[in-house]
PDB file of C-alpha atoms in Angstrom:
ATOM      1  CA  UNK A 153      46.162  50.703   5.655  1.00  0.00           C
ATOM      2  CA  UNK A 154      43.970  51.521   8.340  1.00  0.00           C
ATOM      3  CA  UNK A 155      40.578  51.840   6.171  1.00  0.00           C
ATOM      4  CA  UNK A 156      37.985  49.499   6.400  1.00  0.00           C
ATOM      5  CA  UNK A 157      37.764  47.229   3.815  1.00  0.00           C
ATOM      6  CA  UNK A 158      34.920  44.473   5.283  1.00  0.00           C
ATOM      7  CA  UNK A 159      32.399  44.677   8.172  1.00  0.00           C
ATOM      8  CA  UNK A 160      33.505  42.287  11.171  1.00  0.00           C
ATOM      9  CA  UNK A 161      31.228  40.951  14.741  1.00  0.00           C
ATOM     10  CA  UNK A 162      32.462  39.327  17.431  1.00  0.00           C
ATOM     11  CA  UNK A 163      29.803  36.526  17.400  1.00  0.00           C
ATOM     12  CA  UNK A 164      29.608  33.902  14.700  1.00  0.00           C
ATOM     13  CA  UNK A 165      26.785  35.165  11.786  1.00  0.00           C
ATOM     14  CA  UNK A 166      28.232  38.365  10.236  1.00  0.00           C
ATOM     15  CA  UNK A 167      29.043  37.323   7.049  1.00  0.00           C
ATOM     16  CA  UNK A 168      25.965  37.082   5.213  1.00  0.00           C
ATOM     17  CA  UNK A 169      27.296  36.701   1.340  1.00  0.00           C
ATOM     18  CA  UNK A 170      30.889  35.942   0.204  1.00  0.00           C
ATOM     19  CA  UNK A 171      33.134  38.104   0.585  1.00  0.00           C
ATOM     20  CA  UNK A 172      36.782  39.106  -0.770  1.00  0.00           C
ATOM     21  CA  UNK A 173      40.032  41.214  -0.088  1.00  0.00           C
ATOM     22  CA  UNK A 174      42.668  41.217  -2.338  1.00  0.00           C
ATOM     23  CA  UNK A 175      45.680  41.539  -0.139  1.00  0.00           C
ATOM     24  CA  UNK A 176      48.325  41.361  -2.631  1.00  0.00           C
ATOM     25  CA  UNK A 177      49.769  40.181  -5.954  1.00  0.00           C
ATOM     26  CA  UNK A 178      48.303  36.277  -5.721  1.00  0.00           C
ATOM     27  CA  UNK A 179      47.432  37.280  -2.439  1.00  0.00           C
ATOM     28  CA  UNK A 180      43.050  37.466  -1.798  1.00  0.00           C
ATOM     29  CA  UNK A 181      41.165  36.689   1.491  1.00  0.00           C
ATOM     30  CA  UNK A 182      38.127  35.164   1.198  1.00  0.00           C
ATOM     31  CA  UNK A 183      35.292  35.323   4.055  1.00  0.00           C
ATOM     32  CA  UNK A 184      31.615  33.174   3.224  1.00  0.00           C
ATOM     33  CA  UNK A 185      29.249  32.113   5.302  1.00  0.00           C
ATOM     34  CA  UNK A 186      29.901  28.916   7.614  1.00  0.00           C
ATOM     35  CA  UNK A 187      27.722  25.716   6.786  1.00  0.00           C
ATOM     36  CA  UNK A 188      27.647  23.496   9.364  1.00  0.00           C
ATOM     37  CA  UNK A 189      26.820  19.758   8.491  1.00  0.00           C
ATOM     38  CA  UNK A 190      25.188  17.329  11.383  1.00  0.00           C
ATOM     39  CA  UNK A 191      28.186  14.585  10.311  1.00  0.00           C
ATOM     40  CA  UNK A 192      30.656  17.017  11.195  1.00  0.00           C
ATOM     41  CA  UNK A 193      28.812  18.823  13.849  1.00  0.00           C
ATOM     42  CA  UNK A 194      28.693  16.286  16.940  1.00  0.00           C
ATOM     43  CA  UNK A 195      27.997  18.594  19.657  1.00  0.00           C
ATOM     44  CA  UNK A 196      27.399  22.108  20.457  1.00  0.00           C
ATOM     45  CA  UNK A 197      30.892  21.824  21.893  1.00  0.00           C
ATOM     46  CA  UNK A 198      32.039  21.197  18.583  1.00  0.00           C
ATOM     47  CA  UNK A 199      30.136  24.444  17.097  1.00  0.00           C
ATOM     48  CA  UNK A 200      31.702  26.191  19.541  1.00  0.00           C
ATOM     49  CA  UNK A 201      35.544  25.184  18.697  1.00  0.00           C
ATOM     50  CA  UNK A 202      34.663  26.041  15.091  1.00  0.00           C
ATOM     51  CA  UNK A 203      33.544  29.390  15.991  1.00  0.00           C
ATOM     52  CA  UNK A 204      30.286  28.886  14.560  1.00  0.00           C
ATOM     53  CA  UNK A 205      27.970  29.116  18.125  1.00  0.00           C
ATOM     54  CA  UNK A 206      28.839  31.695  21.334  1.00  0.00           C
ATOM     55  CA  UNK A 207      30.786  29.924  23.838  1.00  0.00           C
ATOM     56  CA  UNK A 208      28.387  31.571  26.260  1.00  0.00           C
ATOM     57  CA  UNK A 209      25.904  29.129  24.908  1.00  0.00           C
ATOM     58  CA  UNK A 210      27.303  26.039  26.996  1.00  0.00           C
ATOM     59  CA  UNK A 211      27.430  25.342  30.635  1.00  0.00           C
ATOM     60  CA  UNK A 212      30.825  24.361  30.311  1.00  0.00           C
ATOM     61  CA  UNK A 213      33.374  25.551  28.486  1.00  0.00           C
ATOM     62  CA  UNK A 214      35.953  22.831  28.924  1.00  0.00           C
ATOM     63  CA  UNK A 215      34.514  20.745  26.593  1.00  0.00           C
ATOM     64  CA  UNK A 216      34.568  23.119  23.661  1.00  0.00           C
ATOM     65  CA  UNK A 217      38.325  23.232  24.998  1.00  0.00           C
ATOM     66  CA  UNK A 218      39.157  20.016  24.967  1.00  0.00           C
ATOM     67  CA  UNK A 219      37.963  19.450  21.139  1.00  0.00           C
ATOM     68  CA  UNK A 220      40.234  21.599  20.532  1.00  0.00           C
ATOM     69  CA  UNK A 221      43.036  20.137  22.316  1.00  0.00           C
ATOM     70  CA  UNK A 222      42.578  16.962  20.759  1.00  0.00           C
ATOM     71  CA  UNK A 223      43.341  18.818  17.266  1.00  0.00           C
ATOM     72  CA  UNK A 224      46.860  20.118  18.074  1.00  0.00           C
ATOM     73  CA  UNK A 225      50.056  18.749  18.712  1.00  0.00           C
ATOM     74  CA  UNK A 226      50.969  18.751  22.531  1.00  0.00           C
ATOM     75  CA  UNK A 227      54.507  19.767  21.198  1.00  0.00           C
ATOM     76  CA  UNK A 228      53.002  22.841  19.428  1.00  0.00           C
ATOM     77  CA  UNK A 229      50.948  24.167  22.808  1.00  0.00           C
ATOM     78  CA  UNK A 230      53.900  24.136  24.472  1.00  0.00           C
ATOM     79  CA  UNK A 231      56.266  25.703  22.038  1.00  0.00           C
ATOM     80  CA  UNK A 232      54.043  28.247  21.304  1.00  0.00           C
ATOM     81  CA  UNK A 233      53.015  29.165  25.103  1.00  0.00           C
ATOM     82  CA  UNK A 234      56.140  28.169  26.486  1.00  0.00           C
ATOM     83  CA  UNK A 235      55.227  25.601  28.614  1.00  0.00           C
ATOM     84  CA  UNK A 236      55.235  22.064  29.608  1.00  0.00           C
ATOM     85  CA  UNK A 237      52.311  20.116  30.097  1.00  0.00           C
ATOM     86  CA  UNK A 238      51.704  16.910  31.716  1.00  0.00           C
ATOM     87  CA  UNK A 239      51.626  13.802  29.975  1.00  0.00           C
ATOM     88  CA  UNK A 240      48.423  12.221  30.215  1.00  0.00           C
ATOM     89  CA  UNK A 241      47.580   8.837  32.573  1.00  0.00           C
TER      90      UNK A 241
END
């Protein structure tokens, strides 16, 4: 605990070869570089919910938002942040 065990970043591109970190008995992390595929890749807003390009690279953010959204439960936002939210039109 508290020694460093792999390098980290902030932006997407650190990891540069696969990478482990055995946590535990059956227990291993594993970090590789992301691949991003066109088919799966719409948009940059896209890229951006999968971590894989800056969110400072878009002129909007609440598009990169809203891809997100559309992947979780309504139920589960508001359980987890306490909140209700409105049901859409």
């Amino acid at each position: 605990v508290g020694a460093k065990k792999t390098s980290v970043a902030a932006m997407p591109g650190k990891t540069k070869h696969f990478q482990t970190l055995l946590i535990g008995e059956g227990l291993c992390v594993c970090d590789s570089p992301g691949l991003v595929f066109p088919q799966y890749a719409a948009s940059k807003e896209d890229l951006v919910a999968a971590g894989v390009m800056p969110i400072d690279q878009l002129t909007d953010g609440r598009a990169a938002v809203d891809v997100i959204a559309r992947k979780i439960p309504k139920k589960q936002i508001e359980e987890t942040y306490g909140i209700k939210l409105p049901t859409p039109a």
